[in-house]
Coordinates of C-alpha atoms (C1' of nucleotides) in Angstrom, one line a residue:
Chain A
M1 CA 0.0 0.0 0.0
I2 CA 1.7 3.2 -1.2
V3 CA 0.6 6.4 0.4
N4 CA 1.4 9.4 -1.7
K5 CA 3.1 12.1 0.3
Q6 CA 2.6 14.8 -2.2
D7 CA -0.4 17.0 -2.4
K8 CA -1.4 15.9 -5.8
I9 CA -1.0 12.5 -7.3
K10 CA 0.8 12.0 -10.7
K11 CA -1.3 12.3 -13.8
S12 CA 0.1 9.0 -15.0
E13 CA -1.2 7.3 -11.9
L14 CA -4.6 8.7 -12.4
L15 CA -4.7 7.3 -15.9
S16 CA -4.5 3.8 -14.5
V17 CA -7.6 4.3 -12.4
P18 CA -10.4 2.1 -14.0
L19 CA -12.8 5.0 -14.2
F20 CA -10.4 6.6 -16.7
S21 CA -9.6 3.5 -18.7
G22 CA -9.6 4.6 -22.3
I23 CA -9.1 8.3 -21.6
T24 CA -6.0 10.1 -22.9
E25 CA -4.0 12.5 -20.7
N26 CA -5.2 15.4 -22.6
E27 CA -8.8 14.4 -22.1
L28 CA -8.1 13.8 -18.4
N29 CA -7.0 17.4 -18.0
Q30 CA -10.2 18.7 -19.4
L31 CA -12.2 16.1 -17.5
L32 CA -10.7 17.0 -14.1
Y33 CA -11.4 20.7 -14.7
C34 CA -15.0 19.9 -16.0
C35 CA -15.9 18.0 -12.9
R36 CA -14.4 20.4 -10.4
S37 CA -12.2 17.6 -9.1
Y38 CA -9.9 17.8 -6.0
E39 CA -7.9 15.5 -3.9
A40 CA -8.0 14.9 -0.1
E41 CA -6.1 12.6 2.3
Y42 CA -7.7 11.0 5.4
K43 CA -6.3 9.1 8.4
K44 CA -7.7 6.0 9.8
G45 CA -11.1 6.6 11.3
D46 CA -11.7 9.9 9.7
F47 CA -15.3 10.5 8.5
I48 CA -15.5 11.3 4.8
I49 CA -18.3 13.8 4.1
L50 CA -19.6 13.9 0.6
D51 CA -22.4 16.4 0.6
D52 CA -21.2 19.9 -0.3
D53 CA -24.7 21.4 -0.3
K54 CA -25.1 22.3 -3.9
V55 CA -22.9 19.8 -5.8
T56 CA -22.8 16.1 -5.1
Y57 CA -19.4 14.5 -5.4
V58 CA -18.4 11.0 -5.9
G59 CA -15.1 9.7 -4.4
I60 CA -12.5 7.5 -6.1
V61 CA -10.1 5.7 -3.8
L62 CA -6.5 6.3 -5.0
S63 CA -4.8 4.6 -2.2
G64 CA -5.9 3.1 1.2
S65 CA -9.5 2.0 1.8
V66 CA -12.8 3.3 2.9
N67 CA -15.4 1.4 4.9
M68 CA -19.0 1.9 4.1
L69 CA -21.1 1.9 7.2
K70 CA -24.8 1.9 7.8
N71 CA -26.5 3.1 11.0
D72 CA -30.0 2.1 12.0
I73 CA -32.4 4.0 14.2
Y74 CA -31.1 2.1 17.3
G75 CA -27.6 3.1 16.8
N76 CA -26.5 -0.2 15.5
Q77 CA -23.8 -0.2 12.9
T78 CA -23.2 -2.5 10.0
L79 CA -20.1 -2.7 7.8
L80 CA -21.7 -2.8 4.4
T81 CA -18.6 -3.1 2.3
Y82 CA -15.1 -1.7 2.0
I83 CA -13.9 0.2 -1.0
G84 CA -10.4 -0.4 -2.3
P85 CA -8.1 1.5 -4.6
G86 CA -9.6 2.3 -8.0
E87 CA -13.2 1.9 -6.6
L88 CA -16.0 4.4 -6.3
F89 CA -18.1 5.5 -3.4
G90 CA -20.9 7.9 -2.9
E91 CA -22.1 7.5 -6.4
N92 CA -25.6 6.7 -5.2
F93 CA -26.6 10.4 -5.0
A94 CA -30.2 9.3 -5.5
I95 CA -30.0 7.7 -2.1
Q96 CA -29.0 10.8 -0.2
K97 CA -31.9 12.8 -1.6
E98 CA -34.9 10.4 -1.7
Q99 CA -34.6 8.7 1.6
N100 CA -32.3 8.9 4.6
A101 CA -30.1 5.9 4.1
N102 CA -27.8 6.8 7.0
V103 CA -24.8 5.6 5.1
S104 CA -21.5 6.9 6.1
F105 CA -18.0 6.5 4.9
V106 CA -14.9 6.1 7.1
A107 CA -11.3 5.8 6.2
G108 CA -10.0 2.3 7.1
Q109 CA -6.4 3.5 7.0
T110 CA -4.5 6.5 5.6
T111 CA -6.4 7.0 2.4
H112 CA -6.1 9.3 -0.6
V113 CA -9.4 10.2 -2.4
L114 CA -10.1 12.0 -5.6
F115 CA -13.5 13.8 -5.7
M116 CA -15.4 14.7 -8.8
A117 CA -18.8 16.4 -9.4
A118 CA -21.2 13.5 -10.2
F119 CA -23.5 15.4 -12.5
N120 CA -20.6 16.6 -14.7
L121 CA -19.2 13.2 -14.8
I122 CA -22.2 11.5 -16.3
H123 CA -23.7 14.3 -18.4
S124 CA -21.9 15.8 -21.4
C125 CA -20.7 19.3 -20.9
S126 CA -21.5 22.2 -23.2
R127 CA -18.2 21.5 -25.1
N128 CA -19.6 17.9 -25.8
C129 CA -16.3 16.3 -25.0
T130 CA -15.7 13.2 -26.9
F131 CA -14.7 11.0 -23.8
H132 CA -18.1 11.1 -22.2
Q133 CA -19.2 7.9 -23.9
T134 CA -16.2 6.1 -22.4
L135 CA -16.7 7.7 -19.1
V136 CA -20.3 6.7 -18.8
Q137 CA -19.5 3.1 -19.8
N138 CA -16.6 3.0 -17.2
F139 CA -19.0 4.3 -14.6
F140 CA -21.6 1.7 -15.3
D141 CA -19.0 -1.0 -15.1
L142 CA -17.8 0.3 -11.7
L143 CA -21.3 0.4 -10.5
G144 CA -21.8 -3.2 -11.5
K145 CA -18.7 -4.1 -9.5
K146 CA -20.0 -2.3 -6.5
S147 CA -23.3 -4.2 -6.8
V148 CA -21.3 -7.4 -7.0
R149 CA -19.5 -6.6 -3.8
L150 CA -22.8 -6.1 -2.0
M151 CA -24.0 -9.4 -3.4
E152 CA -20.9 -11.1 -2.3
K153 CA -21.5 -9.9 1.2
I154 CA -25.0 -11.1 1.1
E155 CA -23.9 -14.5 -0.2
I156 CA -21.4 -14.8 2.6
T157 CA -23.6 -13.7 5.5
S158 CA -26.4 -16.0 4.2
K159 CA -24.5 -19.0 5.3
T160 CA -25.9 -20.4 8.4
T161 CA -22.8 -21.3 10.5
I162 CA -19.9 -19.1 11.4
R163 CA -17.6 -21.7 9.9
D164 CA -19.4 -21.5 6.5
K165 CA -19.2 -17.8 6.6
I166 CA -15.5 -17.8 7.2
L167 CA -14.9 -20.4 4.4
A168 CA -17.1 -18.3 2.0
Y169 CA -15.2 -15.2 2.8
L170 CA -11.8 -16.8 2.5
S171 CA -12.8 -18.3 -0.8
M172 CA -13.7 -14.9 -2.0
L173 CA -10.5 -13.4 -0.9
S174 CA -8.6 -16.3 -2.5
Q175 CA -10.3 -15.7 -5.8
E176 CA -9.4 -12.0 -5.5
Q177 CA -5.8 -12.5 -4.5
K178 CA -5.4 -15.5 -6.7
S179 CA -3.6 -17.6 -4.1
R180 CA -4.4 -19.9 -1.2
Y181 CA -2.4 -17.7 1.0
V182 CA -4.5 -14.6 1.6
T183 CA -4.0 -11.4 3.6
L184 CA -6.9 -9.9 5.5
P185 CA -7.6 -6.4 4.2
I186 CA -9.3 -5.6 7.4
T187 CA -8.7 -6.4 11.1
K188 CA -10.2 -9.6 12.6
S189 CA -12.5 -7.4 14.7
E190 CA -13.8 -5.7 11.4
L191 CA -14.1 -9.2 9.9
A192 CA -16.5 -10.2 12.6
E193 CA -18.5 -7.1 12.0
Y194 CA -18.5 -7.8 8.3
L195 CA -19.7 -11.4 8.8
S196 CA -22.3 -10.2 11.2
V197 CA -21.2 -12.6 13.9
N198 CA -19.9 -12.1 17.6
R199 CA -16.2 -11.5 17.6
S200 CA -15.4 -14.0 20.3
A201 CA -17.5 -16.7 18.7
M202 CA -15.6 -16.0 15.5
M203 CA -12.3 -16.3 17.3
R204 CA -13.4 -19.6 18.8
E205 CA -14.4 -20.9 15.4
L206 CA -11.2 -19.9 13.8
T207 CA -9.2 -21.9 16.3
N208 CA -11.5 -24.8 15.9
M209 CA -11.1 -24.7 12.1
R210 CA -7.3 -24.6 12.6
N211 CA -7.6 -27.7 15.0
D212 CA -9.6 -29.4 12.3
G213 CA -7.0 -28.8 9.7
L214 CA -9.1 -26.6 7.5
I215 CA -7.1 -23.4 7.7
D216 CA -3.9 -22.0 9.3
F217 CA -3.2 -18.4 10.1
D218 CA -0.7 -16.1 11.6
K219 CA -1.7 -12.4 12.3
N220 CA -3.5 -11.3 9.3
T221 CA -2.2 -14.0 6.8
F222 CA -4.5 -17.1 6.3
R223 CA -3.8 -20.3 4.5
I224 CA -6.7 -22.3 3.1
L225 CA -6.0 -26.1 3.4
I226 CA -9.4 -26.9 1.6
Chain B
M1 CA -51.7 -6.3 -9.2
I2 CA -53.0 -5.8 -12.7
V3 CA -51.8 -8.3 -15.4
N4 CA -52.1 -7.1 -18.9
K5 CA -53.7 -9.6 -21.1
Q6 CA -52.7 -7.8 -24.4
D7 CA -49.6 -8.4 -26.2
K8 CA -48.5 -4.8 -25.9
I9 CA -49.0 -2.5 -22.9
K10 CA -50.4 0.9 -23.5
K11 CA -48.0 3.8 -24.2
S12 CA -49.6 5.8 -21.6
E13 CA -48.7 3.1 -19.0
L14 CA -45.1 3.0 -20.2
L15 CA -44.8 6.8 -19.6
S16 CA -45.6 6.2 -15.9
V17 CA -42.5 3.9 -15.5
P18 CA -39.8 5.7 -13.5
L19 CA -37.2 5.1 -16.1
F20 CA -39.2 7.2 -18.6
S21 CA -40.0 10.0 -16.2
G22 CA -39.6 13.3 -18.1
I23 CA -39.9 11.7 -21.5
T24 CA -42.6 12.6 -23.9
E25 CA -44.7 10.2 -25.8
N26 CA -43.0 11.1 -29.1
E27 CA -39.5 10.5 -27.6
L28 CA -40.7 7.3 -26.2
N29 CA -41.5 5.9 -29.6
Q30 CA -38.1 6.9 -30.9
L31 CA -36.5 5.4 -27.8
L32 CA -38.3 2.1 -27.9
Y33 CA -37.2 1.7 -31.5
C34 CA -33.7 2.9 -30.8
C35 CA -33.3 0.3 -28.0
R36 CA -34.8 -2.6 -29.9
S37 CA -37.3 -3.0 -27.2
Y38 CA -39.8 -5.8 -26.9
E39 CA -42.2 -7.2 -24.3
A40 CA -42.6 -10.6 -22.8
E41 CA -44.8 -12.4 -20.3
Y42 CA -43.7 -15.0 -17.8
K43 CA -45.5 -17.2 -15.3
K44 CA -44.5 -18.0 -11.8
G45 CA -41.3 -19.8 -11.6
D46 CA -40.3 -19.2 -15.1
F47 CA -36.5 -18.4 -15.7
I48 CA -36.0 -15.1 -17.5
I49 CA -32.9 -15.2 -19.7
L50 CA -31.2 -12.0 -20.4
D51 CA -28.2 -12.9 -22.6
D52 CA -28.8 -12.6 -26.2
D53 CA -25.4 -13.3 -27.3
K54 CA -24.7 -10.1 -29.1
V55 CA -26.8 -7.5 -27.3
T56 CA -27.3 -7.4 -23.6
Y57 CA -30.7 -6.4 -22.5
V58 CA -32.1 -4.9 -19.3
G59 CA -35.6 -5.7 -18.1
I60 CA -38.2 -3.5 -16.7
V61 CA -40.9 -5.1 -14.6
L62 CA -44.2 -3.7 -15.9
S63 CA -46.4 -5.8 -13.7
G64 CA -45.8 -8.8 -11.3
S65 CA -42.4 -9.4 -9.7
V66 CA -39.0 -11.0 -10.4
N67 CA -36.8 -12.8 -7.8
M68 CA -33.1 -12.3 -8.1
L69 CA -31.3 -15.5 -7.0
K70 CA -27.7 -16.3 -6.6
N71 CA -26.4 -19.8 -6.8
D72 CA -23.0 -20.7 -5.2
I73 CA -20.7 -23.6 -6.3
Y74 CA -22.3 -25.9 -3.8
G75 CA -25.8 -25.5 -5.2
N76 CA -27.0 -23.3 -2.5
Q77 CA -29.4 -20.6 -3.4
T78 CA -29.8 -17.1 -1.9
L79 CA -32.8 -14.9 -2.6
L80 CA -30.8 -11.6 -3.2
T81 CA -33.8 -9.3 -3.7
Y82 CA -37.0 -9.1 -5.5
I83 CA -37.9 -6.6 -8.2
G84 CA -41.2 -5.0 -8.4
P85 CA -43.1 -2.9 -11.0
G86 CA -41.2 0.0 -12.4
E87 CA -37.9 -1.5 -11.3
L88 CA -34.9 -2.6 -13.5
F89 CA -33.1 -5.9 -13.5
G90 CA -30.2 -7.2 -15.4
E91 CA -28.6 -3.9 -15.6
N92 CA -25.2 -5.1 -14.5
F93 CA -24.1 -6.1 -18.0
A94 CA -20.5 -5.5 -16.9
I95 CA -21.0 -8.3 -14.4
Q96 CA -21.8 -11.0 -16.8
K97 CA -18.7 -10.3 -18.9
E98 CA -16.0 -9.9 -16.3
Q99 CA -16.9 -12.6 -13.8
N100 CA -19.5 -15.2 -13.5
A101 CA -21.9 -13.9 -10.9
N102 CA -24.3 -16.8 -11.1
V103 CA -27.2 -14.6 -10.7
S104 CA -30.5 -15.8 -12.2
F105 CA -33.9 -14.2 -12.5
V106 CA -37.2 -16.1 -11.9
A107 CA -40.7 -14.7 -12.1
G108 CA -42.3 -14.6 -8.6
Q109 CA -45.8 -14.6 -10.3
T110 CA -47.3 -13.8 -13.6
T111 CA -45.0 -11.0 -14.8
H112 CA -44.9 -8.6 -17.7
V113 CA -41.5 -7.4 -18.7
L114 CA -40.2 -4.8 -21.2
F115 CA -36.7 -5.4 -22.5
M116 CA -34.3 -2.9 -23.9
A117 CA -30.8 -3.0 -25.3
A118 CA -28.7 -1.6 -22.5
F119 CA -25.9 -0.1 -24.7
N120 CA -28.4 2.0 -26.8
L121 CA -30.1 3.1 -23.6
I122 CA -27.2 4.7 -22.0
H123 CA -25.2 5.9 -25.1
S124 CA -26.4 8.7 -27.4
C125 CA -27.5 7.2 -30.8
S126 CA -26.3 8.6 -34.1
R127 CA -29.3 11.0 -34.1
N128 CA -28.3 12.4 -30.8
C129 CA -31.7 12.3 -29.4
T130 CA -32.4 15.0 -26.9
F131 CA -33.8 12.7 -24.2
H132 CA -30.6 10.9 -23.5
Q133 CA -29.6 13.2 -20.7
T134 CA -32.9 12.6 -18.9
L135 CA -32.7 8.9 -19.5
V136 CA -29.2 8.5 -18.1
Q137 CA -30.2 10.4 -15.0
N138 CA -33.2 8.1 -14.5
F139 CA -31.1 5.1 -15.1
F140 CA -28.7 6.1 -12.3
D141 CA -31.5 6.9 -10.0
L142 CA -32.9 3.4 -10.5
L143 CA -29.4 1.8 -10.0
G144 CA -29.2 3.7 -6.8
K145 CA -32.5 2.3 -5.6
K146 CA -31.4 -1.1 -6.5
S147 CA -28.3 -0.6 -4.5
V148 CA -30.6 0.5 -1.6
R149 CA -32.5 -2.7 -1.9
L150 CA -29.4 -4.7 -1.5
M151 CA -28.3 -2.6 1.5
E152 CA -31.6 -3.0 3.0
K153 CA -31.3 -6.7 2.9
I154 CA -27.8 -6.5 4.4
E155 CA -29.1 -4.3 7.2
I156 CA -31.9 -6.7 7.9
T157 CA -29.9 -10.0 7.8
S158 CA -27.1 -8.4 9.9
K159 CA -29.3 -8.5 13.0
T160 CA -28.3 -11.3 15.3
T161 CA -31.7 -12.8 16.3
I162 CA -34.5 -13.9 14.2
R163 CA -36.8 -11.7 16.1
D164 CA -34.7 -8.6 15.2
K165 CA -34.6 -9.6 11.6
I166 CA -38.4 -9.9 11.4
L167 CA -38.8 -6.6 13.1
A168 CA -36.4 -4.9 10.8
Y169 CA -38.1 -6.5 7.7
L170 CA -41.6 -5.5 8.8
S171 CA -40.3 -1.9 9.6
M172 CA -39.0 -1.7 6.1
L173 CA -42.3 -2.9 4.7
S174 CA -44.2 -0.4 6.9
Q175 CA -42.1 2.4 5.5
E176 CA -42.7 1.2 1.9
Q177 CA -46.5 0.7 2.4
K178 CA -46.9 3.7 4.7
S179 CA -49.0 1.7 7.1
R180 CA -48.7 -0.4 10.2
Y181 CA -50.8 -3.0 8.4
V182 CA -48.5 -4.6 5.9
T183 CA -49.0 -7.2 3.3
L184 CA -46.0 -9.5 2.6
P185 CA -45.0 -9.4 -1.1
I186 CA -43.6 -12.9 -0.9
T187 CA -44.6 -16.1 0.7
K188 CA -43.6 -16.9 4.3
S189 CA -41.3 -19.6 3.0
E190 CA -39.6 -17.0 0.8
L191 CA -39.4 -14.6 3.7
A192 CA -37.4 -17.2 5.6
E193 CA -35.1 -17.5 2.6
Y194 CA -34.8 -13.8 2.3
L195 CA -34.0 -13.5 6.0
S196 CA -31.4 -16.4 5.8
V197 CA -33.1 -18.2 8.6
N198 CA -34.6 -21.7 9.0
R199 CA -38.3 -21.6 8.0
S200 CA -39.6 -23.5 11.1
A201 CA -37.4 -21.4 13.4
M202 CA -38.9 -18.3 11.8
M203 CA -42.5 -19.7 12.3
R204 CA -41.8 -20.4 15.9
E205 CA -40.5 -16.9 16.4
L206 CA -43.5 -15.3 14.7
T207 CA -45.8 -17.1 17.1
N208 CA -43.7 -16.1 20.1
M209 CA -43.8 -12.5 18.9
R210 CA -47.6 -12.8 18.6
N211 CA -47.8 -14.1 22.2
D212 CA -45.5 -11.3 23.3
G213 CA -47.9 -8.8 21.7
L214 CA -45.4 -7.4 19.3
I215 CA -47.2 -8.2 16.1
D216 CA -50.4 -9.8 14.8
F217 CA -50.8 -11.6 11.6
D218 CA -53.3 -13.5 9.4
K219 CA -52.2 -15.1 6.3
N220 CA -50.0 -12.6 4.5
T221 CA -51.2 -9.6 6.5
F222 CA -49.2 -8.3 9.4
R223 CA -50.0 -5.7 12.0
I224 CA -47.1 -4.0 13.8
L225 CA -48.0 -3.3 17.5
I226 CA -44.5 -1.9 18.2
Chain C
dA1 C1' -63.1 -34.0 -9.2
dC2 C1' -58.8 -35.8 -8.2
dT3 C1' -53.9 -35.8 -7.6
dT4 C1' -49.7 -33.6 -6.8
dT5 C1' -47.1 -30.1 -5.4
dT6 C1' -46.2 -26.2 -2.5
dG7 C1' -46.9 -23.6 1.6
dT8 C1' -48.1 -23.3 6.6
dG9 C1' -47.8 -24.5 11.5
dT10 C1' -45.9 -27.2 15.6
dT11 C1' -42.7 -29.7 18.5
dG12 C1' -38.3 -31.9 20.8
dC13 C1' -33.5 -32.1 20.7
dG14 C1' -28.8 -31.2 20.1
dA15 C1' -25.5 -28.0 18.2
dT16 C1' -24.1 -23.4 17.6
dT17 C1' -23.9 -18.9 19.0
dG18 C1' -24.0 -14.5 21.6
dC19 C1' -22.6 -12.5 25.8
dG20 C1' -19.8 -11.2 29.4
dA21 C1' -15.6 -11.2 31.6
dC22 C1' -10.9 -11.5 31.5
dA23 C1' -5.8 -11.4 30.2
dT24 C1' -2.4 -10.1 27.1
dA25 C1' -0.4 -8.1 22.7
dA26 C1' 0.0 -4.6 19.5
dT27 C1' -0.5 0.0 18.0
dA28 C1' -1.2 5.1 18.8
dT29 C1' -0.7 9.2 21.3
dT30 C1' 1.6 12.3 24.4
Chain D
dA1 C1' 9.6 6.3 27.3
dA2 C1' 5.3 6.1 29.4
dT3 C1' 0.5 5.9 28.8
dA4 C1' -3.9 5.2 26.5
dT5 C1' -6.4 2.9 23.2
dT6 C1' -7.5 -0.7 20.2
dA7 C1' -7.0 -5.5 18.8
dT8 C1' -6.5 -10.4 19.9
dG9 C1' -7.2 -14.7 22.2
dT10 C1' -9.8 -17.8 25.6
dC11 C1' -13.5 -19.6 28.4
dG12 C1' -18.2 -20.9 30.8
dC13 C1' -22.9 -20.4 30.5
dA14 C1' -27.4 -19.6 28.9
dA15 C1' -30.2 -18.5 25.0
dT16 C1' -31.2 -19.2 20.3
dC17 C1' -31.3 -21.6 16.3
dG18 C1' -31.1 -25.3 12.8
dC19 C1' -32.7 -29.7 11.8
dA20 C1' -35.8 -33.5 11.3
dA21 C1' -40.2 -35.1 11.4
dC22 C1' -44.9 -34.6 11.1
dA23 C1' -49.9 -33.0 10.1
dC24 C1' -52.7 -30.3 7.7
dA25 C1' -54.2 -26.4 4.3
dA26 C1' -53.9 -24.2 0.0
dA27 C1' -52.9 -24.0 -4.7
dA28 C1' -51.7 -25.8 -9.1
dG29 C1' -52.0 -29.2 -12.6
dT30 C1' -54.5 -33.1 -14.8

DNA sequence: ACTTTTGTGTTGCGATTGCGACATAATATT
DNA sequence: AATATTATGTCGCAATCGCAACACAAAAGT
């Protein structure tokens, strides 16, 4: 995880962000201006506020990670999903307006974010820039991925036992990281929250699974032994 | 729930679909042609296939409902969400290409669906129709709602006890239907599946809750007594 | 009208889980 | 370097839940 110490990230790095795939450096400059974009850095635990009264922004995680939390009326909190580098958040501007979804975004670690005005991003500007087609397509692709993330979480938490939830989660990580050695992108406590299970019950089950020869782990590194 | 017996639904009814909000009847005609749209009717339990090899279509539920299911590699099935009149499904065309999400759509009852080519829907056609701005905006709003639906499910299933899950679910229904008398849009068996709990355990808890004076119910009608 | 399938409701039992309490390790903060 | 905070690991106990099995009602298909 590389944290950029400069105020502004290099253009070349921005070009590798999925949202800008197929966009040239020239177009990117126009685009960033068009969408009133700016960058910000957050430390672990910082709340990331999206609403700027008049303009609604979407955030793109450049480095680090952002946790998406939902609070219910009783004050309970659910970790909906976490957003990694290259991914979008806050793109559901419809939500914020129509109903109070009580979704909040919190930096999971030191995190660099690029903000852009959502409206300008998806609508052609007066100059009818050529890249809007590409951009809209990319935007939809990212939305699809976000949706997949939520569905993954549902699939995982739908398992009835803690053991099955852990296995489903590790299996997902294994696919993502293309290895049977996987590194947790979150703390074990956060994992328990993500799986919607009691933390100590999860710890107990983890050691049971190790004793049963299903998995092995040390700190945040896990090995899946089938 | 009105099921249209005709082959084609009236234009005036289509205009009331959220995706077409702000679109004139004239524009709608262009649009439907542009997007190679067609209608289909399904009976309860019918699988709805979206992939048409070359063009990927999105579906709009005109009447009835569609259940969105996810199958894992072990053959387990999860009811991700259900899609009601005016709502979209299959819009994540990015998903089907990039990774096999194993999502399938099944009619929950007699259901009328309008299909449209997704690409043409979000991209301006050669004639640069004026309504594309509006359409893209509507599309995003609907995607946001879909996302909210998934988050709702996560919030509900994240509760630790069956009782809390039921209460969270009924509270959501109550908000939707703007009444403390609510009608289940799905069967009780499907509800258990949606809540990711054992059906008989859910039944037991329902009667417990009735005995404790929390709720009352008859068939598919529930009353919330706080 | 009859049969088959699907949905509803109930119960006992054993397994799993949440909870609370505690100790220690690791990380931040000053 | 000292202190505070957060994360990790373990355990006993009581509550909850999944499971299996059954009976009956409702709906769908013939």
